[in-house]
Amino acid sequence: MSLLEVNNVSVTIDEKTVLHGVNLALERGETHVLMGPNGAGKSKLGTTIMGNHLYQLSGGSINFKVNYISAVDPDKRARLGLFMTFQNPLEVPGISLEGFLRSARQQLTGERVKLFQFQKELQAAMELLDMDLSYAKRDLNVGFSGGERKKSEILQLLMLRPACAILDETDSGLDVDAVRTVSRGIEEYRRVQNGALLIITHSAKILESLHVDKVHILVKGAVIATGDASLIADVNAHGFEKYIAMAEGGAK
């Protein structure tokens, strides 16, 4: 059994099916990419895997680390080692970035986190991401620029060390230098944790410096094509028109 298995998953909201029989299987150490036009259902799939209560399965199942998790609460999925970054990370006034990360590490591991060692790890991770160290003491994402919020999410990835991470539009709004920095953080996670990655995107900026094992094209809530990294080059050259036509043909 794979580390993460999405088996024929369908999701219906207000009598409208937004995901249609989606299948994915991620092994530890693999990087999969989920591409598709805006509104294809990419983020909906990610939040479904994480257990968002708005996206209840109308068919299929989700398994993680040999556990059937389709009915498991989001916090328990996180404790099992699932993690997701978001397109628009929320501000959390009153809780520092360092305090949030230390508390989250303790919640996930069930062990006391020694302050000095944790701060040492945090500083190294922030330096890797070219983050101002003073941000550790600032309220989580409050007053952060878009780029700093994205780096904060990758910092969480490095510090919380999940077995499987879903990165939702991590390169959105980033300039070229910031994309390189974020990519460096993702590669460090892969090197240290050997975790599985599902990168959700509709562009290809962040993929240029990452090794990709599989690419899935999602259109209108269904996976239309799965292949290797050559699919990224095809999308770069021709866009999603071919895949949209395939989805519309299959819907007839």
Short mmCIF file of C-alpha atoms in Angstrom, two decimals:
data_model
loop_
_atom_site.label_atom_id
_atom_site.label_comp_id
_atom_site.label_asym_id
_atom_site.label_seq_id
_atom_site.Cartn_x
_atom_site.Cartn_y
_atom_site.Cartn_z
CA MET A 1 0.00 0.00 0.00
CA SER A 2 1.22 3.51 -0.86
CA LEU A 3 1.88 6.17 1.79
CA LEU A 4 -1.14 8.18 0.57
CA GLU A 5 -3.91 6.62 -1.48
CA VAL A 6 -6.85 8.53 -2.95
CA ASN A 7 -9.17 5.84 -4.28
CA ASN A 8 -11.94 6.82 -6.73
CA VAL A 9 -12.81 9.88 -4.63
CA SER A 10 -15.89 11.93 -5.50
CA VAL A 11 -17.19 14.96 -3.63
CA THR A 12 -20.62 16.54 -4.00
CA ILE A 13 -21.53 19.98 -2.63
CA ASP A 14 -25.09 21.32 -2.82
CA GLU A 15 -26.00 18.56 -5.26
CA LYS A 16 -23.10 19.51 -7.55
CA THR A 17 -20.26 17.01 -8.00
CA VAL A 18 -16.96 18.91 -7.75
CA LEU A 19 -14.60 15.91 -7.80
CA HIS A 20 -15.21 12.89 -10.02
CA GLY A 21 -13.56 9.54 -9.22
CA VAL A 22 -10.07 10.89 -8.50
CA ASN A 23 -7.23 8.38 -8.01
CA LEU A 24 -3.76 9.22 -6.66
CA ALA A 25 -1.04 7.14 -5.01
CA LEU A 26 2.02 8.78 -3.45
CA GLU A 27 5.05 6.94 -2.11
CA ARG A 28 7.48 8.34 0.46
CA GLY A 29 10.13 10.44 -1.29
CA GLU A 30 8.01 11.11 -4.39
CA THR A 31 6.96 14.50 -5.74
CA HIS A 32 3.65 14.60 -7.60
CA VAL A 33 2.27 17.69 -9.31
CA LEU A 34 -1.43 18.46 -9.69
CA MET A 35 -1.95 20.96 -12.51
CA GLY A 36 -5.06 22.41 -14.06
CA PRO A 37 -6.81 25.65 -15.00
CA ASN A 38 -8.39 27.90 -12.38
CA GLY A 39 -11.52 26.33 -10.94
CA ALA A 40 -10.52 22.79 -11.89
CA GLY A 41 -10.89 21.53 -8.30
CA LYS A 42 -7.22 21.32 -7.34
CA SER A 43 -7.57 23.05 -3.96
CA LYS A 44 -10.81 21.18 -3.29
CA LEU A 45 -8.92 17.90 -3.67
CA GLY A 46 -6.20 19.08 -1.29
CA THR A 47 -8.65 20.19 1.38
CA THR A 48 -10.63 16.97 0.92
CA ILE A 49 -7.49 14.94 1.64
CA MET A 50 -6.92 17.05 4.76
CA GLY A 51 -10.47 16.43 5.99
CA ASN A 52 -12.17 19.82 5.58
CA HIS A 53 -15.75 19.27 6.75
CA LEU A 54 -17.13 21.18 3.75
CA TYR A 55 -15.89 18.47 1.41
CA GLN A 56 -17.50 15.21 2.41
CA LEU A 57 -16.86 12.17 0.22
CA SER A 58 -19.81 11.00 -1.84
CA GLY A 59 -17.74 8.10 -3.13
CA GLY A 60 -14.35 6.43 -2.74
CA SER A 61 -11.88 6.43 0.14
CA ILE A 62 -8.63 7.98 1.39
CA ASN A 63 -5.90 5.95 3.10
CA PHE A 64 -2.74 7.24 4.76
CA LYS A 65 -0.01 5.11 6.35
CA VAL A 66 -2.27 2.05 5.97
CA ASN A 67 -5.01 3.89 7.92
CA TYR A 68 -8.49 4.47 6.47
CA ILE A 69 -8.86 8.20 7.14
CA SER A 70 -11.96 9.16 5.14
CA ALA A 71 -13.89 9.78 8.38
CA VAL A 72 -10.96 11.00 10.50
CA ASP A 73 -10.92 14.59 11.84
CA PRO A 74 -8.37 17.04 10.36
CA ASP A 75 -6.34 17.32 13.58
CA LYS A 76 -5.90 13.55 13.73
CA ARG A 77 -4.81 13.51 10.09
CA ALA A 78 -2.19 16.13 10.98
CA ARG A 79 -0.95 13.99 13.87
CA LEU A 80 -0.57 11.07 11.47
CA GLY A 81 1.75 13.24 9.37
CA LEU A 82 -0.40 15.04 6.77
CA PHE A 83 0.30 18.72 6.16
CA MET A 84 -1.03 21.39 3.81
CA THR A 85 0.00 24.93 2.94
CA PHE A 86 -2.64 27.36 1.69
CA GLN A 87 -2.93 29.94 -1.09
CA ASN A 88 -3.75 32.66 1.44
CA PRO A 89 -2.23 31.88 4.86
CA LEU A 90 -4.26 33.33 7.72
CA GLU A 91 -3.08 35.92 10.20
CA VAL A 92 -3.08 34.78 13.84
CA PRO A 93 -2.80 37.81 16.16
CA GLY A 94 -1.41 37.18 19.62
CA ILE A 95 0.60 34.06 18.73
CA SER A 96 4.19 34.44 17.59
CA LEU A 97 5.56 32.44 14.68
CA GLU A 98 8.02 30.74 17.04
CA GLY A 99 5.34 30.03 19.64
CA PHE A 100 3.00 28.57 17.04
CA LEU A 101 5.66 26.27 15.62
CA ARG A 102 6.87 25.08 19.02
CA SER A 103 3.33 24.37 20.21
CA ALA A 104 2.48 22.59 16.95
CA ARG A 105 5.63 20.44 17.20
CA GLN A 106 4.69 19.43 20.75
CA GLN A 107 1.10 18.65 19.75
CA LEU A 108 2.21 16.52 16.81
CA THR A 109 4.94 14.59 18.62
CA GLY A 110 3.40 14.45 22.11
CA GLU A 111 6.86 15.26 23.48
CA ARG A 112 8.25 18.31 25.27
CA VAL A 113 10.25 20.50 22.89
CA LYS A 114 13.42 21.92 24.45
CA LEU A 115 13.47 25.67 23.82
CA PHE A 116 17.20 26.17 23.08
CA GLN A 117 17.43 23.30 20.61
CA PHE A 118 14.19 24.34 18.94
CA GLN A 119 15.36 27.94 18.54
CA LYS A 120 18.61 26.70 17.02
CA GLU A 121 16.71 24.61 14.46
CA LEU A 122 14.32 27.47 13.75
CA GLN A 123 17.16 29.92 13.12
CA ALA A 124 18.85 27.52 10.68
CA ALA A 125 15.60 26.98 8.78
CA MET A 126 14.87 30.71 8.62
CA GLU A 127 18.36 31.43 7.32
CA LEU A 128 17.86 28.79 4.62
CA LEU A 129 14.71 30.64 3.54
CA ASP A 130 16.35 34.09 3.74
CA MET A 131 13.88 35.16 6.43
CA ASP A 132 14.59 38.01 8.83
CA LEU A 133 15.13 36.29 12.21
CA SER A 134 13.03 38.95 13.94
CA TYR A 135 9.95 37.43 12.27
CA ALA A 136 10.15 34.53 14.74
CA LYS A 137 8.91 36.86 17.48
CA ARG A 138 6.21 38.52 15.37
CA ASP A 139 2.56 37.44 15.40
CA LEU A 140 1.96 34.68 12.87
CA ASN A 141 1.61 36.24 9.40
CA VAL A 142 0.47 39.59 10.83
CA GLY A 143 1.95 42.31 8.64
CA PHE A 144 3.89 39.76 6.59
CA SER A 145 4.21 40.42 2.87
CA GLY A 146 2.83 37.82 0.47
CA GLY A 147 6.32 36.43 -0.04
CA GLU A 148 7.03 36.24 3.69
CA ARG A 149 3.74 34.40 4.27
CA LYS A 150 4.73 31.81 1.67
CA LYS A 151 8.15 31.43 3.27
CA SER A 152 6.42 31.07 6.65
CA GLU A 153 4.43 28.14 5.27
CA ILE A 154 7.61 26.43 4.00
CA LEU A 155 9.21 27.14 7.38
CA GLN A 156 6.34 25.21 8.97
CA LEU A 157 7.01 22.36 6.54
CA LEU A 158 10.67 22.23 7.61
CA MET A 159 9.97 22.49 11.33
CA LEU A 160 6.97 20.15 11.61
CA ARG A 161 8.43 17.42 9.36
CA PRO A 162 5.26 15.77 8.04
CA ALA A 163 5.39 12.47 6.18
CA CYS A 164 3.29 13.93 3.35
CA ALA A 165 2.82 17.58 2.39
CA ILE A 166 0.28 19.20 0.07
CA LEU A 167 1.52 22.57 -1.21
CA ASP A 168 -1.28 24.69 -2.64
CA GLU A 169 -0.13 27.40 -5.08
CA THR A 170 3.06 27.97 -3.09
CA ASP A 171 4.59 30.02 -5.91
CA SER A 172 1.57 32.31 -6.33
CA GLY A 173 2.61 35.98 -6.31
CA LEU A 174 6.31 35.27 -5.77
CA ASP A 175 9.11 36.87 -7.77
CA VAL A 176 11.87 34.77 -9.35
CA ASP A 177 14.25 35.02 -6.37
CA ALA A 178 11.53 34.10 -3.86
CA VAL A 179 10.51 31.09 -5.98
CA ARG A 180 14.13 29.87 -5.91
CA THR A 181 14.26 30.32 -2.13
CA VAL A 182 11.00 28.46 -1.57
CA SER A 183 12.18 25.68 -3.92
CA ARG A 184 15.36 25.39 -1.83
CA GLY A 185 13.24 24.89 1.28
CA ILE A 186 11.15 22.21 -0.43
CA GLU A 187 14.27 20.35 -1.56
CA GLU A 188 15.65 20.53 1.99
CA TYR A 189 12.44 18.95 3.28
CA ARG A 190 12.79 16.16 0.73
CA ARG A 191 16.44 15.60 1.64
CA VAL A 192 15.95 15.53 5.42
CA GLN A 193 12.48 14.02 5.75
CA ASN A 194 12.21 12.00 2.52
CA GLY A 195 8.55 12.95 2.59
CA ALA A 196 5.95 12.74 -0.16
CA LEU A 197 4.89 15.97 -1.87
CA LEU A 198 1.74 16.88 -3.78
CA ILE A 199 2.31 20.28 -5.37
CA ILE A 200 -0.86 22.01 -6.56
CA THR A 201 -0.33 24.68 -9.20
CA HIS A 202 -1.66 26.11 -12.45
CA SER A 203 1.74 27.49 -13.48
CA ALA A 204 5.17 25.91 -13.70
CA LYS A 205 7.51 28.45 -12.09
CA ILE A 206 8.22 26.45 -8.95
CA LEU A 207 8.63 23.19 -10.84
CA GLU A 208 11.65 24.32 -12.85
CA SER A 209 14.11 23.60 -10.03
CA LEU A 210 12.37 20.55 -8.50
CA HIS A 211 12.58 16.88 -9.39
CA VAL A 212 9.08 15.70 -10.36
CA ASP A 213 8.05 12.04 -10.43
CA LYS A 214 4.47 12.29 -11.70
CA VAL A 215 2.16 14.95 -13.09
CA HIS A 216 -1.64 14.82 -12.97
CA ILE A 217 -3.83 17.14 -15.05
CA LEU A 218 -7.12 17.94 -13.32
CA VAL A 219 -9.95 19.51 -15.33
CA LYS A 220 -13.53 19.98 -14.13
CA GLY A 221 -12.89 17.83 -11.05
CA ALA A 222 -11.48 14.82 -12.92
CA VAL A 223 -7.92 13.66 -13.61
CA ILE A 224 -7.71 13.78 -17.40
CA ALA A 225 -4.07 12.73 -17.81
CA THR A 226 -1.22 11.35 -15.70
CA GLY A 227 2.38 11.12 -16.81
CA ASP A 228 5.94 12.23 -16.20
CA ALA A 229 7.43 15.74 -16.17
CA SER A 230 6.99 16.02 -19.94
CA LEU A 231 3.37 16.98 -19.23
CA ILE A 232 4.66 20.19 -17.64
CA ALA A 233 6.47 21.12 -20.84
CA ASP A 234 3.31 20.36 -22.83
CA VAL A 235 1.22 22.65 -20.62
CA ASN A 236 3.88 25.38 -20.84
CA ALA A 237 3.83 25.20 -24.63
CA HIS A 238 0.14 24.68 -25.31
CA GLY A 239 -1.81 25.47 -22.14
CA PHE A 240 -4.74 23.37 -20.93
CA GLU A 241 -6.95 23.64 -24.02
CA LYS A 242 -6.32 20.05 -25.13
CA TYR A 243 -7.17 18.70 -21.69
CA ILE A 244 -10.27 20.86 -21.38
CA ALA A 245 -11.46 19.44 -24.71
CA MET A 246 -10.77 15.92 -23.46
CA ALA A 247 -12.80 16.61 -20.29
CA GLU A 248 -15.68 18.05 -22.28
CA GLY A 249 -15.60 15.08 -24.64
CA GLY A 250 -15.72 12.66 -21.73
CA ALA A 251 -18.67 14.50 -20.20
CA LYS A 252 -20.84 14.08 -23.30
#
